[in-house]
mmCIF file of N, CA and C and ligand atoms in Angstrom:
data_model
loop_
_atom_site.group_PDB
_atom_site.id
_atom_site.type_symbol
_atom_site.label_atom_id
_atom_site.label_comp_id
_atom_site.label_asym_id
_atom_site.label_seq_id
_atom_site.Cartn_x
_atom_site.Cartn_y
_atom_site.Cartn_z
ATOM 1 N N MET A 1 0.230 8.940 5.522
ATOM 2 C CA MET A 1 0.492 7.745 6.329
ATOM 3 C C MET A 1 1.613 6.958 5.665
ATOM 4 N N ARG A 2 2.533 6.488 6.470
ATOM 5 C CA ARG A 2 3.592 5.622 5.959
ATOM 6 C C ARG A 2 3.832 4.510 6.963
ATOM 7 N N ARG A 3 4.019 3.309 6.452
ATOM 8 C CA ARG A 3 4.381 2.174 7.298
ATOM 9 C C ARG A 3 5.587 1.490 6.675
ATOM 10 N N ASP A 4 6.539 1.128 7.508
ATOM 11 C CA ASP A 4 7.776 0.495 7.053
ATOM 12 C C ASP A 4 7.912 -0.907 7.625
ATOM 13 N N ALA A 5 8.348 -1.822 6.779
ATOM 14 C CA ALA A 5 8.769 -3.132 7.268
ATOM 15 C C ALA A 5 10.268 -3.241 6.978
ATOM 16 N N THR A 6 10.765 -4.445 6.787
ATOM 17 C CA THR A 6 12.198 -4.597 6.552
ATOM 18 C C THR A 6 12.563 -4.269 5.107
ATOM 19 N N PHE A 7 11.763 -4.765 4.170
ATOM 20 C CA PHE A 7 12.099 -4.623 2.750
ATOM 21 C C PHE A 7 11.228 -3.617 2.009
ATOM 22 N N ILE A 8 10.028 -3.418 2.514
ATOM 23 C CA ILE A 8 9.027 -2.605 1.808
ATOM 24 C C ILE A 8 8.433 -1.571 2.743
ATOM 25 N N ALA A 9 8.193 -0.385 2.196
ATOM 26 C CA ALA A 9 7.395 0.629 2.886
ATOM 27 C C ALA A 9 6.260 1.053 1.955
ATOM 28 N N VAL A 10 5.137 1.431 2.556
ATOM 29 C CA VAL A 10 4.001 1.933 1.785
ATOM 30 C C VAL A 10 3.646 3.305 2.320
ATOM 31 N N GLU A 11 3.446 4.227 1.400
ATOM 32 C CA GLU A 11 3.175 5.612 1.742
ATOM 33 C C GLU A 11 1.925 6.060 0.985
ATOM 34 N N ILE A 12 1.007 6.699 1.687
ATOM 35 C CA ILE A 12 -0.186 7.235 1.032
ATOM 36 C C ILE A 12 -0.576 8.529 1.730
ATOM 37 N N ASP A 13 -1.053 9.470 0.956
ATOM 38 C CA ASP A 13 -1.514 10.736 1.483
ATOM 39 C C ASP A 13 -2.626 10.487 2.513
ATOM 40 N N ASP A 14 -2.582 11.191 3.655
ATOM 41 C CA ASP A 14 -3.546 10.960 4.733
ATOM 42 C C ASP A 14 -4.989 11.199 4.280
ATOM 43 N N ALA A 15 -5.194 12.212 3.466
ATOM 44 C CA ALA A 15 -6.558 12.508 3.008
ATOM 45 C C ALA A 15 -7.083 11.358 2.159
ATOM 46 N N LEU A 16 -6.229 10.784 1.330
ATOM 47 C CA LEU A 16 -6.667 9.671 0.480
ATOM 48 C C LEU A 16 -6.891 8.415 1.305
ATOM 49 N N ALA A 17 -6.123 8.256 2.376
ATOM 50 C CA ALA A 17 -6.307 7.082 3.232
ATOM 51 C C ALA A 17 -7.666 7.093 3.912
ATOM 52 N N ALA A 18 -8.289 8.261 3.987
ATOM 53 C CA ALA A 18 -9.610 8.375 4.605
ATOM 54 C C ALA A 18 -10.735 8.100 3.602
ATOM 55 N N ASP A 19 -10.382 7.919 2.339
ATOM 56 C CA ASP A 19 -11.367 7.712 1.267
ATOM 57 C C ASP A 19 -11.811 6.241 1.261
ATOM 58 N N ALA A 20 -13.046 6.010 1.669
ATOM 59 C CA ALA A 20 -13.533 4.630 1.839
ATOM 60 C C ALA A 20 -13.548 3.861 0.512
ATOM 61 N N GLU A 21 -13.859 4.537 -0.578
ATOM 62 C CA GLU A 21 -13.901 3.854 -1.871
ATOM 63 C C GLU A 21 -12.490 3.421 -2.294
ATOM 64 N N LEU A 22 -11.523 4.290 -2.094
ATOM 65 C CA LEU A 22 -10.144 3.919 -2.425
ATOM 66 C C LEU A 22 -9.671 2.782 -1.510
ATOM 67 N N ALA A 23 -10.019 2.871 -0.235
ATOM 68 C CA ALA A 23 -9.644 1.810 0.713
ATOM 69 C C ALA A 23 -10.229 0.470 0.279
ATOM 70 N N ARG A 24 -11.471 0.500 -0.192
ATOM 71 C CA ARG A 24 -12.120 -0.734 -0.653
ATOM 72 C C ARG A 24 -11.385 -1.297 -1.873
ATOM 73 N N ARG A 25 -11.042 -0.421 -2.813
ATOM 74 C CA ARG A 25 -10.361 -0.886 -4.035
ATOM 75 C C ARG A 25 -8.994 -1.496 -3.705
ATOM 76 N N LEU A 26 -8.254 -0.841 -2.811
ATOM 77 C CA LEU A 26 -6.923 -1.345 -2.466
ATOM 78 C C LEU A 26 -7.019 -2.670 -1.715
ATOM 79 N N THR A 27 -8.000 -2.760 -0.833
ATOM 80 C CA THR A 27 -8.184 -3.993 -0.070
ATOM 81 C C THR A 27 -8.498 -5.158 -1.009
ATOM 82 N N GLU A 28 -9.294 -4.892 -2.028
ATOM 83 C CA GLU A 28 -9.629 -5.936 -3.004
ATOM 84 C C GLU A 28 -8.443 -6.277 -3.903
ATOM 85 N N ALA A 29 -7.638 -5.266 -4.235
ATOM 86 C CA ALA A 29 -6.602 -5.446 -5.260
ATOM 87 C C ALA A 29 -5.393 -6.249 -4.775
ATOM 88 N N CYS A 30 -4.960 -6.005 -3.557
ATOM 89 C CA CYS A 30 -3.676 -6.580 -3.124
ATOM 90 C C CYS A 30 -3.797 -8.084 -2.853
ATOM 91 N N PRO A 31 -3.012 -8.896 -3.550
ATOM 92 C CA PRO A 31 -3.112 -10.341 -3.383
ATOM 93 C C PRO A 31 -2.529 -10.857 -2.065
ATOM 94 N N VAL A 32 -1.784 -10.019 -1.360
ATOM 95 C CA VAL A 32 -1.169 -10.493 -0.109
ATOM 96 C C VAL A 32 -1.645 -9.686 1.115
ATOM 97 N N ASP A 33 -2.805 -9.057 0.963
ATOM 98 C CA ASP A 33 -3.504 -8.413 2.096
ATOM 99 C C ASP A 33 -2.669 -7.372 2.830
ATOM 100 N N ILE A 34 -2.035 -6.520 2.068
ATOM 101 C CA ILE A 34 -1.285 -5.429 2.691
ATOM 102 C C ILE A 34 -2.221 -4.291 3.096
ATOM 103 N N PHE A 35 -3.404 -4.258 2.475
ATOM 104 C CA PHE A 35 -4.367 -3.204 2.787
ATOM 105 C C PHE A 35 -5.609 -3.811 3.426
ATOM 106 N N ALA A 36 -6.174 -3.062 4.348
ATOM 107 C CA ALA A 36 -7.425 -3.471 4.981
ATOM 108 C C ALA A 36 -8.249 -2.215 5.206
ATOM 109 N N GLN A 37 -9.524 -2.430 5.531
ATOM 110 C CA GLN A 37 -10.413 -1.310 5.749
ATOM 111 C C GLN A 37 -10.845 -1.299 7.204
ATOM 112 N N ALA A 38 -10.692 -0.163 7.849
ATOM 113 C CA ALA A 38 -11.119 -0.023 9.250
ATOM 114 C C ALA A 38 -12.635 0.057 9.323
ATOM 115 N N ASP A 39 -13.172 -0.028 10.526
ATOM 116 C CA ASP A 39 -14.623 0.035 10.722
ATOM 117 C C ASP A 39 -15.223 1.319 10.157
ATOM 118 N N ASP A 40 -14.464 2.410 10.196
ATOM 119 C CA ASP A 40 -14.982 3.676 9.660
ATOM 120 C C ASP A 40 -14.766 3.806 8.155
ATOM 121 N N GLY A 41 -14.253 2.741 7.520
ATOM 122 C CA GLY A 41 -14.062 2.749 6.072
ATOM 123 C C GLY A 41 -12.687 3.195 5.624
ATOM 124 N N SER A 42 -11.918 3.778 6.521
ATOM 125 C CA SER A 42 -10.612 4.298 6.123
ATOM 126 C C SER A 42 -9.611 3.163 5.894
ATOM 127 N N LEU A 43 -8.542 3.520 5.214
ATOM 128 C CA LEU A 43 -7.524 2.545 4.851
ATOM 129 C C LEU A 43 -6.611 2.219 6.024
ATOM 130 N N GLN A 44 -6.289 0.953 6.146
ATOM 131 C CA GLN A 44 -5.269 0.536 7.096
ATOM 132 C C GLN A 44 -4.179 -0.196 6.316
ATOM 133 N N ILE A 45 -2.945 0.011 6.710
ATOM 134 C CA ILE A 45 -1.827 -0.726 6.125
ATOM 135 C C ILE A 45 -1.445 -1.826 7.117
ATOM 136 N N VAL A 46 -1.449 -3.057 6.658
ATOM 137 C CA VAL A 46 -1.214 -4.206 7.530
ATOM 138 C C VAL A 46 0.299 -4.454 7.582
ATOM 139 N N GLU A 47 0.908 -3.922 8.633
ATOM 140 C CA GLU A 47 2.375 -3.908 8.691
ATOM 141 C C GLU A 47 2.992 -5.303 8.615
ATOM 142 N N GLN A 48 2.347 -6.280 9.242
ATOM 143 C CA GLN A 48 2.961 -7.614 9.263
ATOM 144 C C GLN A 48 2.964 -8.283 7.892
ATOM 145 N N ASN A 49 2.210 -7.728 6.930
ATOM 146 C CA ASN A 49 2.183 -8.300 5.579
ATOM 147 C C ASN A 49 3.051 -7.535 4.578
ATOM 148 N N LEU A 50 3.595 -6.407 4.994
ATOM 149 C CA LEU A 50 4.290 -5.540 4.030
ATOM 150 C C LEU A 50 5.389 -6.264 3.250
ATOM 151 N N ASP A 51 6.166 -7.049 3.931
ATOM 152 C CA ASP A 51 7.296 -7.698 3.247
ATOM 153 C C ASP A 51 6.863 -8.839 2.334
ATOM 154 N N GLU A 52 5.553 -9.124 2.295
ATOM 155 C CA GLU A 52 5.038 -10.130 1.355
ATOM 156 C C GLU A 52 4.774 -9.521 -0.021
ATOM 157 N N CYS A 53 4.959 -8.229 -0.154
ATOM 158 C CA CYS A 53 4.658 -7.545 -1.425
ATOM 159 C C CYS A 53 5.376 -8.231 -2.580
ATOM 160 N N VAL A 54 4.590 -8.520 -3.641
ATOM 161 C CA VAL A 54 5.149 -9.199 -4.821
ATOM 162 C C VAL A 54 5.348 -8.225 -5.984
ATOM 163 N N LEU A 55 5.236 -6.923 -5.679
ATOM 164 C CA LEU A 55 5.512 -5.875 -6.677
ATOM 165 C C LEU A 55 4.639 -6.013 -7.921
ATOM 166 N N CYS A 56 3.402 -6.408 -7.697
ATOM 167 C CA CYS A 56 2.496 -6.676 -8.823
ATOM 168 C C CYS A 56 1.899 -5.407 -9.427
ATOM 169 N N ARG A 57 1.961 -4.301 -8.696
ATOM 170 C CA ARG A 57 1.458 -2.997 -9.157
ATOM 171 C C ARG A 57 -0.075 -2.895 -9.190
ATOM 172 N N LEU A 58 -0.774 -3.899 -8.738
ATOM 173 C CA LEU A 58 -2.238 -3.826 -8.789
ATOM 174 C C LEU A 58 -2.762 -2.668 -7.932
ATOM 175 N N CYS A 59 -2.091 -2.383 -6.838
ATOM 176 C CA CYS A 59 -2.511 -1.271 -5.984
ATOM 177 C C CYS A 59 -2.303 0.068 -6.688
ATOM 178 N N LEU A 60 -1.229 0.165 -7.458
ATOM 179 C CA LEU A 60 -0.979 1.414 -8.181
ATOM 180 C C LEU A 60 -2.046 1.610 -9.245
ATOM 181 N N ASP A 61 -2.438 0.537 -9.894
ATOM 182 C CA ASP A 61 -3.493 0.620 -10.913
ATOM 183 C C ASP A 61 -4.836 1.023 -10.299
ATOM 184 N N ALA A 62 -5.034 0.682 -9.029
ATOM 185 C CA ALA A 62 -6.313 0.958 -8.359
ATOM 186 C C ALA A 62 -6.356 2.350 -7.726
ATOM 187 N N SER A 63 -5.251 3.093 -7.786
ATOM 188 C CA SER A 63 -5.141 4.385 -7.102
ATOM 189 C C SER A 63 -5.011 5.522 -8.106
ATOM 190 N N PRO A 64 -5.398 6.721 -7.702
ATOM 191 C CA PRO A 64 -5.114 7.876 -8.553
ATOM 192 C C PRO A 64 -3.598 8.003 -8.745
ATOM 193 N N PRO A 65 -3.174 8.509 -9.900
ATOM 194 C CA PRO A 65 -1.730 8.631 -10.153
ATOM 195 C C PRO A 65 -1.002 9.403 -9.048
ATOM 196 N N GLY A 66 0.075 8.832 -8.549
ATOM 197 C CA GLY A 66 0.895 9.507 -7.552
ATOM 198 C C GLY A 66 0.376 9.420 -6.125
ATOM 199 N N ALA A 67 -0.790 8.796 -5.920
ATOM 200 C CA ALA A 67 -1.393 8.780 -4.586
ATOM 201 C C ALA A 67 -0.673 7.838 -3.638
ATOM 202 N N LEU A 68 -0.125 6.787 -4.197
ATOM 203 C CA LEU A 68 0.414 5.695 -3.383
ATOM 204 C C LEU A 68 1.848 5.417 -3.820
ATOM 205 N N ARG A 69 2.700 5.174 -2.834
ATOM 206 C CA ARG A 69 4.094 4.848 -3.174
ATOM 207 C C ARG A 69 4.480 3.538 -2.489
ATOM 208 N N ILE A 70 4.992 2.628 -3.286
ATOM 209 C CA ILE A 70 5.562 1.391 -2.763
ATOM 210 C C ILE A 70 7.074 1.577 -2.822
ATOM 211 N N VAL A 71 7.696 1.613 -1.647
ATOM 212 C CA VAL A 71 9.109 1.937 -1.560
ATOM 213 C C VAL A 71 9.905 0.659 -1.303
ATOM 214 N N LYS A 72 10.884 0.426 -2.163
ATOM 215 C CA LYS A 72 11.730 -0.770 -2.031
ATOM 216 C C LYS A 72 12.934 -0.416 -1.143
ATOM 217 N N LEU A 73 12.777 -0.670 0.140
ATOM 218 C CA LEU A 73 13.821 -0.292 1.097
ATOM 219 C C LEU A 73 15.104 -1.071 0.819
ATOM 220 N N TYR A 74 14.957 -2.274 0.236
ATOM 221 C CA TYR A 74 16.125 -3.109 -0.067
ATOM 222 C C TYR A 74 16.878 -2.608 -1.284
ATOM 223 N N ASP A 75 16.323 -1.611 -1.986
ATOM 224 C CA ASP A 75 16.906 -1.097 -3.221
ATOM 225 C C ASP A 75 17.120 0.422 -3.095
ATOM 226 N N ASP A 76 17.700 0.813 -1.979
ATOM 227 C CA ASP A 76 17.998 2.225 -1.717
ATOM 228 C C ASP A 76 16.768 3.120 -1.796
ATOM 229 N N GLY A 77 15.604 2.577 -1.457
ATOM 230 C CA GLY A 77 14.408 3.403 -1.426
ATOM 231 C C GLY A 77 13.798 3.673 -2.790
ATOM 232 N N ALA A 78 14.151 2.869 -3.789
ATOM 233 C CA ALA A 78 13.552 3.040 -5.119
ATOM 234 C C ALA A 78 12.043 2.857 -5.009
ATOM 235 N N VAL A 79 11.316 3.646 -5.788
ATOM 236 C CA VAL A 79 9.846 3.594 -5.751
ATOM 237 C C VAL A 79 9.351 2.753 -6.912
ATOM 238 N N LEU A 80 8.420 1.838 -6.595
ATOM 239 C CA LEU A 80 7.830 0.991 -7.638
ATOM 240 C C LEU A 80 7.042 1.887 -8.584
ATOM 241 N N ALA A 81 7.363 1.767 -9.886
ATOM 242 C CA ALA A 81 6.710 2.625 -10.889
ATOM 243 C C ALA A 81 5.753 1.808 -11.731
HETATM 244 S S1 SF4 B 1 2.452 -4.121 -5.407
HETATM 245 FE FE1 SF4 B 1 0.953 -5.832 -5.324
HETATM 246 S S2 SF4 B 1 1.565 -7.026 -3.535
HETATM 247 FE FE2 SF4 B 1 2.589 -5.040 -3.361
HETATM 248 S S3 SF4 B 1 1.213 -3.763 -2.083
HETATM 249 FE FE3 SF4 B 1 0.677 -3.392 -4.240
HETATM 250 S S4 SF4 B 1 -0.965 -4.839 -4.701
HETATM 251 FE FE4 SF4 B 1 0.025 -5.553 -2.818
#
């Protein structure tokens, strides 16, 4: 799954997006509500909040290594590490 806004895109493997525990962790971690949990527990990316990303990396810390990519569209697609 990938969602793009003007400055930020978020990309996550579809299988991991279906993981309710990971969805819960991401929803709790992000200070600007970029992640939410659907009724079935799966991850949702809240497109209208994407450009509020403060590059805090809390979502990366809450995810398995390499599972999630925060793409800085304003910086030639550089990935937040
Ligand atoms: S880097 Fe921070 S603000 Fe951006 S999506 Fe991850 S948790 Fe949210």
